[in-house]
């Protein structure tokens, strides 16, 4: 059977790569899996040697650094105090931006970089970076008139090197209403129609971590850095608490990177090195409404009365809307969503889509995230630059702050360039340049299913991924999995779907025993064994997104999933 052969091939590749890397490191290891059942073993392993690099923080920034450094052959470890992506990296607008809003702020270089990055990400992770046509309505008294929108999008297309078939199209009022009939008609002039790319931020983070793991990095969630270890004034390690199992460890590394997003200054304070520039946190909230109440046909980026703009994006039978952008000084874990935040978003939406008359009760779920921006005196939240910056303390702690999900690969490259430079200065070793632009992200091995080449048309229905999807949805159906579920699984796991199908087929009896749908149970087993799922929330919020986009399933499955996990983890 082809799926078993593929599975075997993937497993073989992993062992060979690990062996190759470890031959140079003189660590003997036969096979590894990114399983939560192995957390303790990985903590012990990390504590048993001096690593080249230890990364604190398992959001997209830390994940990117782990990948870049492991591909270059560094011995790298990563610790995350909550679940992976549980900070900002599961709470964004979930777009891989081309950087249109930076154009407004005159950040030309940033537009060029994120445009290029978007293209690279699409190539390397086609299952999780999906082109999404976006409507930018032009309204009377709005941010831009017709000519400015047309010119702005044209400049953007060229700066960001947007593919020909994705370049902006200008639509008149009637054409705009055909695309999205819910838009407010009386103030509508027309629209710009351009492409953004949609993603799942938490899954992108986990896929990058899985790829880093494949290249030899060691990563553990629920492991908190609680103090630094110094030698002659320099950071040489970190004292770590395993918050899931209660043990403590001392991890040593030649270099330590602080990639903790909103916590960057907390860690700098722990190092007594918070001087000069500091973080400015702003909160962004998103709301989810069922498609039956907000039957949006088309993603829209629209003006709201206070001069800001918001997104409304259809996804999985829901529409999500956001975001706010307000200064934030509260607790960093799980920032709250206030009634004021909710009214602000509903009011803005009702202004542009007046027939909806959305009310509080229409909101099924929501999330709030913190943007870890760098403070600039006198600037409002929306005016603050989204650029990233690296700080190096006297103790040699390297901190990275700012940035975007979209630019994570380039941010990682800059950090690892610096780490390698420092390692080279301190030893006779040399390290190669970054090659992550050519590395497929886990789940992204979907090539070979049609004859399209890079640069060809990437319309959703004829892309390489669409061909892959057709094939594997059919395969799922042949295993008795409905086409709807097969389709969801292929979209979620890309080329790893074969493993999920296998878990489903192998665990039907256990699924029945725990009263969990057999496909969801297969995903759960895959999540535990290959994506380090430790709690029901890890699975229902960040591995599947159900807590946001299928709240009913999340509520129904919370108890049985927790019950199953308690059979594996005593604490
Ligand atoms: P985080 O994801 O917060 O990761 C830091 C991690 O460090 C956390 O998981 C935390 O638990 C861990 N940590 C902290 N202290 C410790 C410790 N002591 N020990 C161990 N671990 C620790 N970008 C885009 O490109 N596109 C978008 O559409 C987009 N939309 C956004 C919308 C909103 C509302 C927000 C808030 C941001 C948005 N962004 C977007 C920006 C993007 O989400 C962030 O730049 C990115 O997720 C930050 O990732 P990070 O890894 O730096 O931080």
Short mmCIF file of N, CA and C in Angstrom, two decimals, residues 328-412:
data_model
loop_
_atom_site.label_atom_id
_atom_site.label_comp_id
_atom_site.label_asym_id
_atom_site.label_seq_id
_atom_site.Cartn_x
_atom_site.Cartn_y
_atom_site.Cartn_z
N UNK A 328 -1.19 48.14 25.94
CA UNK A 328 -1.50 47.07 26.90
C UNK A 328 -0.45 47.02 28.01
N UNK A 329 -0.94 46.93 29.25
CA UNK A 329 -0.01 46.82 30.40
C UNK A 329 -0.39 45.70 31.36
N UNK A 330 -1.30 44.82 30.99
CA UNK A 330 -1.79 43.78 31.91
C UNK A 330 -0.89 42.55 31.91
N UNK A 331 -1.40 41.44 32.49
CA UNK A 331 -0.63 40.19 32.50
C UNK A 331 -0.39 39.68 31.08
N UNK A 332 0.78 39.06 30.87
CA UNK A 332 1.15 38.68 29.50
C UNK A 332 0.50 37.37 29.04
N UNK A 333 0.25 36.47 30.01
CA UNK A 333 -0.39 35.21 29.63
C UNK A 333 -1.88 35.44 29.43
N UNK A 334 -2.40 34.96 28.34
CA UNK A 334 -3.82 35.01 28.06
C UNK A 334 -4.46 36.38 28.29
N UNK A 335 -4.07 37.40 27.51
CA UNK A 335 -4.66 38.73 27.68
C UNK A 335 -6.18 38.69 27.50
N UNK A 336 -6.87 39.53 28.25
CA UNK A 336 -8.34 39.44 28.25
C UNK A 336 -8.96 40.15 27.03
N UNK A 337 -10.18 39.72 26.73
CA UNK A 337 -10.98 40.37 25.68
C UNK A 337 -12.09 41.10 26.43
N UNK A 338 -12.13 42.43 26.34
CA UNK A 338 -13.13 43.18 27.10
C UNK A 338 -14.39 43.39 26.25
N UNK A 339 -15.48 43.76 26.94
CA UNK A 339 -16.72 44.06 26.22
C UNK A 339 -16.50 45.25 25.29
N UNK A 340 -15.60 46.16 25.71
CA UNK A 340 -15.29 47.33 24.88
C UNK A 340 -14.62 46.90 23.56
N UNK A 341 -13.70 45.92 23.65
CA UNK A 341 -13.04 45.39 22.44
C UNK A 341 -14.09 44.81 21.49
N UNK A 342 -15.01 44.05 22.09
CA UNK A 342 -16.03 43.37 21.26
C UNK A 342 -16.93 44.40 20.59
N UNK A 343 -17.39 45.40 21.35
CA UNK A 343 -18.27 46.43 20.75
C UNK A 343 -17.56 47.17 19.63
N UNK A 344 -16.27 47.48 19.85
CA UNK A 344 -15.50 48.22 18.85
C UNK A 344 -15.50 47.46 17.52
N UNK A 345 -15.25 46.15 17.59
CA UNK A 345 -15.17 45.36 16.34
C UNK A 345 -16.57 45.22 15.72
N UNK A 346 -17.58 44.96 16.57
CA UNK A 346 -18.93 44.79 16.02
C UNK A 346 -19.42 46.10 15.40
N UNK A 347 -19.15 47.23 16.06
CA UNK A 347 -19.59 48.52 15.49
C UNK A 347 -18.93 48.79 14.16
N UNK A 348 -17.61 48.57 14.09
CA UNK A 348 -16.88 48.80 12.85
C UNK A 348 -17.43 47.92 11.73
N UNK A 349 -17.74 46.68 12.07
CA UNK A 349 -18.24 45.73 11.06
C UNK A 349 -19.65 46.14 10.61
N UNK A 350 -20.49 46.49 11.57
CA UNK A 350 -21.87 46.88 11.21
C UNK A 350 -21.91 48.14 10.36
N UNK A 351 -20.90 49.02 10.52
CA UNK A 351 -20.84 50.22 9.69
C UNK A 351 -20.62 49.85 8.23
N UNK A 352 -19.75 48.86 7.98
CA UNK A 352 -19.41 48.51 6.59
C UNK A 352 -20.35 47.44 6.02
N UNK A 353 -20.96 46.66 6.92
CA UNK A 353 -21.89 45.61 6.48
C UNK A 353 -23.22 45.81 7.23
N UNK A 354 -23.97 46.89 6.88
CA UNK A 354 -25.09 47.32 7.73
C UNK A 354 -26.25 46.33 7.80
N UNK A 355 -26.39 45.46 6.79
CA UNK A 355 -27.54 44.55 6.84
C UNK A 355 -27.36 43.47 7.91
N UNK A 356 -26.14 43.31 8.40
CA UNK A 356 -25.88 42.20 9.35
C UNK A 356 -26.47 42.44 10.73
N UNK A 357 -26.32 43.68 11.20
CA UNK A 357 -26.75 44.03 12.57
C UNK A 357 -26.24 43.00 13.59
N UNK A 358 -24.95 42.81 13.54
CA UNK A 358 -24.34 41.83 14.46
C UNK A 358 -24.48 42.30 15.90
N UNK A 359 -24.76 41.37 16.79
CA UNK A 359 -24.84 41.70 18.22
C UNK A 359 -23.91 40.78 19.01
N UNK A 360 -23.73 41.07 20.27
CA UNK A 360 -22.81 40.35 21.15
C UNK A 360 -23.05 38.84 21.09
N UNK A 361 -24.33 38.44 21.04
CA UNK A 361 -24.67 37.01 21.08
C UNK A 361 -24.21 36.28 19.81
N UNK A 362 -23.91 37.02 18.75
CA UNK A 362 -23.45 36.36 17.53
C UNK A 362 -21.99 35.89 17.63
N UNK A 363 -21.29 36.40 18.63
CA UNK A 363 -19.86 36.09 18.74
C UNK A 363 -19.70 34.72 19.39
N UNK A 364 -19.14 33.77 18.61
CA UNK A 364 -18.99 32.39 19.11
C UNK A 364 -17.70 32.20 19.90
N UNK A 365 -16.65 32.83 19.44
CA UNK A 365 -15.37 32.70 20.14
C UNK A 365 -14.52 33.91 19.79
N UNK A 366 -13.42 34.08 20.50
CA UNK A 366 -12.53 35.22 20.25
C UNK A 366 -11.15 34.92 20.77
N UNK A 367 -10.20 35.74 20.37
CA UNK A 367 -8.86 35.63 20.95
C UNK A 367 -8.22 37.02 20.99
N UNK A 368 -7.26 37.15 21.90
CA UNK A 368 -6.51 38.40 22.00
C UNK A 368 -5.03 38.07 21.97
N UNK A 369 -4.26 38.85 21.27
CA UNK A 369 -2.81 38.64 21.20
C UNK A 369 -2.08 39.95 21.47
N UNK A 370 -0.81 39.82 21.85
CA UNK A 370 0.00 41.02 22.15
C UNK A 370 1.09 41.18 21.09
N UNK A 371 1.12 42.37 20.49
CA UNK A 371 2.20 42.64 19.51
C UNK A 371 3.44 43.09 20.28
N UNK A 372 4.54 42.36 20.12
CA UNK A 372 5.76 42.77 20.84
C UNK A 372 6.53 43.81 20.03
N UNK A 373 6.06 45.07 20.03
CA UNK A 373 6.68 46.11 19.20
C UNK A 373 7.75 46.87 19.99
N UNK A 374 8.57 47.60 19.27
CA UNK A 374 9.62 48.38 19.95
C UNK A 374 9.13 49.81 20.12
N UNK A 375 9.25 50.32 21.35
CA UNK A 375 8.67 51.63 21.68
C UNK A 375 9.32 52.75 20.86
N UNK A 376 8.48 53.67 20.39
CA UNK A 376 8.98 54.89 19.74
C UNK A 376 8.17 56.04 20.33
N UNK A 377 8.85 57.00 20.93
CA UNK A 377 8.15 58.10 21.63
C UNK A 377 7.17 58.79 20.71
N UNK A 378 5.99 59.08 21.27
CA UNK A 378 5.00 59.90 20.59
C UNK A 378 4.20 59.18 19.52
N UNK A 379 4.46 57.88 19.30
CA UNK A 379 3.70 57.19 18.24
C UNK A 379 2.53 56.41 18.82
N UNK A 380 1.42 56.40 18.08
CA UNK A 380 0.24 55.64 18.52
C UNK A 380 0.47 54.17 18.19
N UNK A 381 -0.32 53.24 18.80
CA UNK A 381 -0.10 51.81 18.52
C UNK A 381 -0.01 51.48 17.04
N UNK A 382 -0.94 52.02 16.24
CA UNK A 382 -0.96 51.63 14.81
C UNK A 382 0.21 52.23 14.04
N UNK A 383 0.84 53.28 14.60
CA UNK A 383 1.96 53.92 13.88
C UNK A 383 3.30 53.26 14.19
N UNK A 384 3.34 52.43 15.24
CA UNK A 384 4.63 51.84 15.62
C UNK A 384 5.14 50.90 14.53
N UNK A 385 6.44 50.94 14.29
CA UNK A 385 7.02 50.10 13.25
C UNK A 385 6.91 48.62 13.64
N UNK A 386 6.73 47.77 12.64
CA UNK A 386 6.68 46.32 12.88
C UNK A 386 8.05 45.69 12.60
N UNK A 387 9.08 46.53 12.46
CA UNK A 387 10.42 46.00 12.17
C UNK A 387 10.99 45.25 13.38
N UNK A 388 11.85 44.29 13.11
CA UNK A 388 12.48 43.56 14.21
C UNK A 388 13.84 44.17 14.53
N UNK A 389 14.32 43.91 15.72
CA UNK A 389 15.63 44.43 16.13
C UNK A 389 16.30 43.44 17.06
N UNK A 390 17.63 43.35 16.97
CA UNK A 390 18.38 42.43 17.84
C UNK A 390 19.14 43.25 18.89
N UNK A 391 19.04 42.84 20.15
CA UNK A 391 19.82 43.48 21.23
C UNK A 391 20.80 42.45 21.78
N UNK A 392 22.05 42.88 22.02
CA UNK A 392 23.02 41.98 22.66
C UNK A 392 23.45 42.62 23.97
N UNK A 393 23.27 41.91 25.07
CA UNK A 393 23.59 42.49 26.38
C UNK A 393 25.07 42.28 26.71
N UNK A 394 25.52 42.95 27.78
CA UNK A 394 26.92 42.77 28.19
C UNK A 394 27.21 41.33 28.57
N UNK A 395 26.16 40.64 29.02
CA UNK A 395 26.33 39.23 29.41
C UNK A 395 26.32 38.31 28.18
N UNK A 396 26.16 38.91 26.98
CA UNK A 396 26.13 38.19 25.71
C UNK A 396 24.79 37.51 25.42
N UNK A 397 23.76 37.84 26.21
CA UNK A 397 22.42 37.34 25.89
C UNK A 397 21.95 38.05 24.62
N UNK A 398 21.48 37.26 23.65
CA UNK A 398 20.99 37.84 22.39
C UNK A 398 19.47 37.85 22.44
N UNK A 399 18.87 39.04 22.30
CA UNK A 399 17.40 39.14 22.33
C UNK A 399 16.92 39.63 20.97
N UNK A 400 15.79 39.06 20.51
CA UNK A 400 15.19 39.55 19.26
C UNK A 400 13.77 40.00 19.55
N UNK A 401 13.48 41.23 19.14
CA UNK A 401 12.14 41.79 19.43
C UNK A 401 11.53 42.35 18.16
N UNK A 402 10.22 42.58 18.21
CA UNK A 402 9.50 43.15 17.07
C UNK A 402 9.24 42.10 16.01
N UNK A 403 8.99 42.56 14.80
CA UNK A 403 8.82 41.65 13.67
C UNK A 403 7.41 41.13 13.51
N UNK A 404 7.27 40.23 12.54
CA UNK A 404 5.98 39.68 12.15
C UNK A 404 6.13 38.19 11.93
N UNK A 405 5.01 37.51 11.99
CA UNK A 405 4.95 36.10 11.60
C UNK A 405 5.57 35.95 10.20
N UNK A 406 5.12 36.80 9.28
CA UNK A 406 5.53 36.72 7.88
C UNK A 406 7.05 36.75 7.69
N UNK A 407 7.73 37.52 8.55
CA UNK A 407 9.17 37.71 8.33
C UNK A 407 10.02 36.79 9.18
N UNK A 408 9.42 35.74 9.76
CA UNK A 408 10.13 34.94 10.77
C UNK A 408 11.42 34.32 10.22
N UNK A 409 11.41 33.89 8.95
CA UNK A 409 12.56 33.16 8.41
C UNK A 409 13.78 34.09 8.31
N UNK A 410 13.51 35.31 7.86
CA UNK A 410 14.59 36.28 7.69
C UNK A 410 15.10 36.74 9.06
N UNK A 411 14.17 36.91 10.02
CA UNK A 411 14.58 37.27 11.38
C UNK A 411 15.51 36.19 11.94
N UNK A 412 15.11 34.94 11.73
CA UNK A 412 15.91 33.82 12.22
C UNK A 412 17.29 33.83 11.58
#
